[in-house]
């Protein structure tokens, strides 16, 4: 017989379940995530002038974020393997807040969304900024890591409502 | 010219060959694998009552098995990269045998089977159980790691014949 | 001759530099990091009652965070390989804020600190919580990822000053 | 203050705990593990005559096992990173049983044992044998994966008692 | 709205960009790469007679190259994840040059080429040869790592022009 | 009994052997490796002016090389895990040759050398340069990947003899 076997009586033993996407249709999908790294005025100036001792903070963090996005399913246990068509990371410097804003876009064609890939790209890029600036100041903080928008998939498109935290 | 280049005269030098699946058709595929971890009565009781010092054995092993399945092609040299649509791991406790039975189902749509992914999920989950119980007893043993069934692919469906070892 | 070779005239080409720790002394080191995942009241209730469909959120996130900490030097380009002696992750549920608070402690004996390992543990655990709750609500946000304290190393011990953001 | 911070009131939330080895002393450590892959008479003959289509089964499995041992702490969530001083894998062919016996020795100097590294080496080598022989027969089974002996560490040396399963 | 979001004003900050392949069509693709490891007469003789102390150089290097090809997108930051349909590595021994010639073919069906996968397979196989022979001689050198041919994709087929360096 | 177990009669089955370094003493060790990527005049100009479309070639390659060095023991089967104290990569542009010269220094304190880590850093950095320039020209070639010098270890220091290939 050819029907798919099923598991009976799981009994809540070993509680970690991927979503079975074998019945989902493949569509074009994108996700946009953002986050902020508050580094303070001094570190922000050094980043802008490319004078952080460990190197070019934004390019190194960009590389780390892109590589991190491609590791998502190895880092987050219940995420599916995805062949990303693109990972794009943008940084902007907010002088007033003494912060680097990180934004990532991910794209694929497939049965699963790429929200977690965008959020992982932002998180790993943010951690790399943290690592490269921590000899300048210890008062660093990563905030506002969140999904801004997604397209594709059965649940449809999404755009995060505007609000005090949502730029 | 556009034809695929070929390698001539391999001469038995460097003997490790993947199967070329470029001519295989993509079909829905599933695999079911099983294995047993004999831990003894005392460790089994502690697992059931969730009192193993290192934590919730079945959930931790479930996570490890799912992550392990996604690492199959990095662990087994001649396996192809596969984007799994699902990995599902089930545990059952056999008091008489003092054993945890592990069962894994894997699914994909593609030109290659997912038997080794299911077997890797079982093996890594079993090793995690071993690791988490080894402070209770050293007489642990992993047995009966085998393919129970598969569907899809040119070679057709397969179900392991019943027998003393095949539950 | 046996002296260590050096690189001359780097000329700002290829700006990414690890810190050379060959002259640093090996000491016992610890770090504590924290972060918060705002998931809202409904998801928080489901986490508490262990009714999130994907499984036991806190145990899965704990496992992901521990594994993530051990991947730090592969994720953050300029971090050194470290053999961690311990990674400990704690969760607490804040009903008023609709949030899960994550805290991680890392320990090693060596020439480099383990701040980034603690921060990576928190980030990967937080992303896993995000992933497991995102079918309940899309309005999730990771905030307050920061170092709380560290001990060991030449720069001495550090404890983050109290403040509105620093619990 | 410089004392190590501790986590209070874990409340059984997120149950996955590494053993804190920061107080353990570093000693020389070895472990020996074994396992068996039952492949049947035909596949065994092909392995012996090096005629398995995918290549030299024992050398490929040896490489996979050595690489797998070095991945142990990334595969088994609660294992510590270890710098192995040696991984040695031996195969013997048992004609009567139609089986390949796998044995692995691991060595390190450190605060943690290397039992799981030896068991992982055996398991990954066994899975590679499985993968390379599965086009010859589907009735393959991995059995008897267990620790045979260990030396070093506070709990002292161990040698598995002789018995029907323990060669 | 469902259109794909875009990033505005990148400002040359964080300069690392993958190519967005979401608009590329999926075609059959192959690549052939080559390289040479000059090891000298003595090491070449030991390789041929399979007497290098560390083992069967060509099979171990073959395995390493195949596994390396599957790691390409984790090693080269701007490469896309690819599910390879085949990786094939061939070695030939050049007595006159005291060299091992390495050649790799990679295949996939998808929107991106597999040149870098073939080149990574050659490089990792070559480094493995280097590692296994370096106790025999220190005067080893890897040369001529280059793309020989590719098929598929919008830019069409390519065959490297003949020349003194291009065998 | 506490003596280290040994493997008897390996019989040339499964030929892949790490060197057992459990009896080696730990010393300070460094290695310097070099390599060249011939990209041609046009790509070299674009690298110098930082106008390669994929981004800042030298910084991205630097990051890739540093991360690659830390992956050495996962890529080269018989290399030991090493905690590197430093990885330093330098690039210089040779207009006459139309080439980027890559040089890497690695350092550790331990029982094994870090030659392969330096060579892997050079190779992965070189492959990244290749990847980022391949849309400009297909006639790229990596040459001269070799060890220039090492210090530490029983075999003593080494400096590659000068010669036409050895800059």
mmCIF file of C-alpha atoms in Angstrom, chain F:
data_model
loop_
_atom_site.group_PDB
_atom_site.id
_atom_site.type_symbol
_atom_site.label_atom_id
_atom_site.label_comp_id
_atom_site.label_asym_id
_atom_site.label_seq_id
_atom_site.Cartn_x
_atom_site.Cartn_y
_atom_site.Cartn_z
ATOM 1 C CA UNK F 1 42.299 -1.586 35.251
ATOM 2 C CA UNK F 2 42.901 1.960 34.094
ATOM 3 C CA UNK F 3 45.226 1.713 31.125
ATOM 4 C CA UNK F 4 44.100 3.124 27.818
ATOM 5 C CA UNK F 5 42.440 0.518 25.580
ATOM 6 C CA UNK F 6 43.948 -0.012 22.158
ATOM 7 C CA UNK F 7 42.607 -1.217 18.852
ATOM 8 C CA UNK F 8 44.203 -4.395 17.537
ATOM 9 C CA UNK F 9 44.574 -5.704 13.964
ATOM 10 C CA UNK F 10 43.182 -2.831 11.904
ATOM 11 C CA UNK F 11 43.889 -4.848 8.756
ATOM 12 C CA UNK F 12 43.822 -1.804 6.527
ATOM 13 C CA UNK F 13 40.062 -1.668 6.835
ATOM 14 C CA UNK F 14 38.677 1.838 6.871
ATOM 15 C CA UNK F 15 41.809 3.782 6.187
ATOM 16 C CA UNK F 16 41.517 7.177 7.818
ATOM 17 C CA UNK F 17 43.564 7.866 10.900
ATOM 18 C CA UNK F 18 43.930 11.013 12.956
ATOM 19 C CA UNK F 19 47.265 11.473 14.701
ATOM 20 C CA UNK F 20 46.919 10.693 18.400
ATOM 21 C CA UNK F 21 48.133 13.875 20.094
ATOM 22 C CA UNK F 22 47.454 12.790 23.673
ATOM 23 C CA UNK F 23 51.183 12.476 24.329
ATOM 24 C CA UNK F 24 52.180 15.726 22.652
ATOM 25 C CA UNK F 25 53.025 18.729 24.801
ATOM 26 C CA UNK F 26 51.140 21.954 24.504
ATOM 27 C CA UNK F 27 53.174 24.837 23.067
ATOM 28 C CA UNK F 28 52.518 28.215 21.494
ATOM 29 C CA UNK F 29 52.050 27.775 17.764
ATOM 30 C CA UNK F 30 51.667 30.038 14.757
ATOM 31 C CA UNK F 31 51.360 29.462 11.041
ATOM 32 C CA UNK F 32 51.460 31.749 8.016
ATOM 33 C CA UNK F 33 49.929 30.723 4.703
ATOM 34 C CA UNK F 34 49.503 32.537 1.413
ATOM 35 C CA UNK F 35 47.672 32.282 -1.877
ATOM 36 C CA UNK F 36 46.877 34.344 -4.933
ATOM 37 C CA UNK F 37 43.666 34.984 -6.843
ATOM 38 C CA UNK F 38 44.286 36.067 -10.424
ATOM 39 C CA UNK F 39 41.242 38.140 -11.378
ATOM 40 C CA UNK F 40 42.553 40.293 -14.223
ATOM 41 C CA UNK F 41 42.958 44.043 -14.556
ATOM 42 C CA UNK F 42 39.285 45.003 -14.775
ATOM 43 C CA UNK F 43 38.123 43.120 -11.666
ATOM 44 C CA UNK F 44 41.198 44.285 -9.774
ATOM 45 C CA UNK F 45 40.319 47.893 -10.519
ATOM 46 C CA UNK F 46 36.739 47.345 -9.356
ATOM 47 C CA UNK F 47 37.979 45.729 -6.131
ATOM 48 C CA UNK F 48 40.337 48.627 -5.487
ATOM 49 C CA UNK F 49 37.602 51.191 -6.090
ATOM 50 C CA UNK F 50 35.110 49.116 -4.107
ATOM 51 C CA UNK F 51 32.743 48.960 -7.050
ATOM 52 C CA UNK F 52 32.126 45.222 -7.296
ATOM 53 C CA UNK F 53 28.353 44.893 -7.376
ATOM 54 C CA UNK F 54 28.215 42.227 -4.655
ATOM 55 C CA UNK F 55 29.950 44.515 -2.161
ATOM 56 C CA UNK F 56 33.236 45.154 -0.410
ATOM 57 C CA UNK F 57 35.226 42.183 -1.695
ATOM 58 C CA UNK F 58 38.113 42.311 0.735
ATOM 59 C CA UNK F 59 36.074 42.737 3.917
ATOM 60 C CA UNK F 60 33.570 40.044 2.941
ATOM 61 C CA UNK F 61 36.441 37.690 2.043
ATOM 62 C CA UNK F 62 38.207 38.521 5.267
ATOM 63 C CA UNK F 63 35.112 37.570 7.275
ATOM 64 C CA UNK F 64 34.664 34.385 5.249
ATOM 65 C CA UNK F 65 38.291 33.426 5.774
ATOM 66 C CA UNK F 66 38.146 33.968 9.526
ATOM 67 C CA UNK F 67 34.945 31.927 9.816
ATOM 68 C CA UNK F 68 36.429 29.290 7.516
ATOM 69 C CA UNK F 69 39.529 28.936 9.689
ATOM 70 C CA UNK F 70 37.289 28.187 12.658
ATOM 71 C CA UNK F 71 35.587 25.432 10.590
ATOM 72 C CA UNK F 72 38.810 23.651 9.637
ATOM 73 C CA UNK F 73 38.299 20.517 11.729
ATOM 74 C CA UNK F 74 34.750 20.140 10.386
ATOM 75 C CA UNK F 75 35.995 20.420 6.782
ATOM 76 C CA UNK F 76 39.266 18.466 6.850
ATOM 77 C CA UNK F 77 38.440 15.065 8.316
ATOM 78 C CA UNK F 78 41.702 14.319 10.105
ATOM 79 C CA UNK F 79 42.339 17.754 11.632
ATOM 80 C CA UNK F 80 41.927 18.211 15.373
ATOM 81 C CA UNK F 81 39.609 20.729 16.997
ATOM 82 C CA UNK F 82 41.617 23.795 17.942
ATOM 83 C CA UNK F 83 40.623 26.912 19.846
ATOM 84 C CA UNK F 84 42.331 29.588 17.780
ATOM 85 C CA UNK F 85 43.708 32.587 19.674
ATOM 86 C CA UNK F 86 43.821 34.668 16.531
ATOM 87 C CA UNK F 87 43.189 34.580 12.785
ATOM 88 C CA UNK F 88 44.549 37.514 10.823
ATOM 89 C CA UNK F 89 44.069 37.924 7.087
ATOM 90 C CA UNK F 90 45.842 40.440 4.887
ATOM 91 C CA UNK F 91 45.234 41.293 1.252
ATOM 92 C CA UNK F 92 47.480 43.103 -1.196
ATOM 93 C CA UNK F 93 46.667 44.033 -4.764
ATOM 94 C CA UNK F 94 49.244 43.269 -7.460
ATOM 95 C CA UNK F 95 48.443 45.407 -10.482
ATOM 96 C CA UNK F 96 51.054 43.870 -12.715
ATOM 97 C CA UNK F 97 49.712 40.375 -12.145
ATOM 98 C CA UNK F 98 46.058 41.425 -11.989
ATOM 99 C CA UNK F 99 45.908 39.492 -8.736
ATOM 100 C CA UNK F 100 44.864 39.689 -5.109
ATOM 101 C CA UNK F 101 47.425 38.180 -2.750
ATOM 102 C CA UNK F 102 45.976 36.670 0.420
ATOM 103 C CA UNK F 103 47.976 35.963 3.540
ATOM 104 C CA UNK F 104 46.722 34.459 6.805
ATOM 105 C CA UNK F 105 48.258 34.044 10.243
ATOM 106 C CA UNK F 106 46.804 31.667 12.815
ATOM 107 C CA UNK F 107 47.758 31.207 16.457
ATOM 108 C CA UNK F 108 46.961 28.777 19.230
ATOM 109 C CA UNK F 109 48.402 27.207 22.342
ATOM 110 C CA UNK F 110 48.064 23.450 22.126
ATOM 111 C CA UNK F 111 49.361 20.055 21.074
ATOM 112 C CA UNK F 112 48.646 20.471 17.341
ATOM 113 C CA UNK F 113 49.812 22.918 14.731
ATOM 114 C CA UNK F 114 47.592 25.427 12.970
ATOM 115 C CA UNK F 115 48.968 25.174 9.442
ATOM 116 C CA UNK F 116 45.749 23.774 8.004
ATOM 117 C CA UNK F 117 43.741 26.523 9.709
ATOM 118 C CA UNK F 118 45.858 29.162 7.969
ATOM 119 C CA UNK F 119 45.599 27.357 4.640
ATOM 120 C CA UNK F 120 41.830 26.996 5.039
ATOM 121 C CA UNK F 121 41.507 30.711 5.854
ATOM 122 C CA UNK F 122 43.395 31.546 2.653
ATOM 123 C CA UNK F 123 41.356 29.103 0.553
ATOM 124 C CA UNK F 124 37.947 30.260 1.771
ATOM 125 C CA UNK F 125 38.927 33.928 1.427
ATOM 126 C CA UNK F 126 40.183 33.192 -2.095
ATOM 127 C CA UNK F 127 36.994 31.358 -3.049
ATOM 128 C CA UNK F 128 34.941 34.315 -1.776
ATOM 129 C CA UNK F 129 36.966 36.701 -3.952
ATOM 130 C CA UNK F 130 36.344 34.313 -6.854
ATOM 131 C CA UNK F 131 32.604 34.275 -6.142
ATOM 132 C CA UNK F 132 32.305 38.041 -5.880
ATOM 133 C CA UNK F 133 34.258 38.707 -9.096
ATOM 134 C CA UNK F 134 32.898 35.967 -11.316
ATOM 135 C CA UNK F 135 30.238 38.170 -12.883
ATOM 136 C CA UNK F 136 33.038 40.450 -14.125
ATOM 137 C CA UNK F 137 35.205 37.721 -15.642
ATOM 138 C CA UNK F 138 35.212 33.943 -15.824
ATOM 139 C CA UNK F 139 38.992 33.654 -16.250
ATOM 140 C CA UNK F 140 39.791 33.611 -12.542
ATOM 141 C CA UNK F 141 42.340 31.259 -11.002
ATOM 142 C CA UNK F 142 43.517 30.520 -7.482
ATOM 143 C CA UNK F 143 47.218 29.664 -7.281
ATOM 144 C CA UNK F 144 50.102 29.398 -4.883
ATOM 145 C CA UNK F 145 48.156 28.244 -1.827
ATOM 146 C CA UNK F 146 50.951 27.156 0.475
ATOM 147 C CA UNK F 147 52.446 27.326 3.948
ATOM 148 C CA UNK F 148 55.021 30.099 4.332
ATOM 149 C CA UNK F 149 56.119 29.580 7.917
ATOM 150 C CA UNK F 150 55.246 27.942 11.200
ATOM 151 C CA UNK F 151 56.533 28.117 14.771
ATOM 152 C CA UNK F 152 56.109 25.803 17.743
ATOM 153 C CA UNK F 153 55.734 22.053 18.054
ATOM 154 C CA UNK F 154 58.211 19.204 18.217
ATOM 155 C CA UNK F 155 59.242 19.428 14.577
ATOM 156 C CA UNK F 156 60.445 22.969 15.226
ATOM 157 C CA UNK F 157 60.099 26.136 13.238
ATOM 158 C CA UNK F 158 59.870 26.260 9.488
ATOM 159 C CA UNK F 159 60.261 28.979 6.906
ATOM 160 C CA UNK F 160 59.596 28.161 3.275
ATOM 161 C CA UNK F 161 62.742 28.567 1.162
ATOM 162 C CA UNK F 162 62.725 31.541 -1.189
ATOM 163 C CA UNK F 163 62.069 30.751 -4.812
ATOM 164 C CA UNK F 164 60.236 31.941 -7.870
ATOM 165 C CA UNK F 165 56.892 30.910 -6.390
ATOM 166 C CA UNK F 166 57.579 31.926 -2.810
ATOM 167 C CA UNK F 167 57.132 35.606 -2.098
#
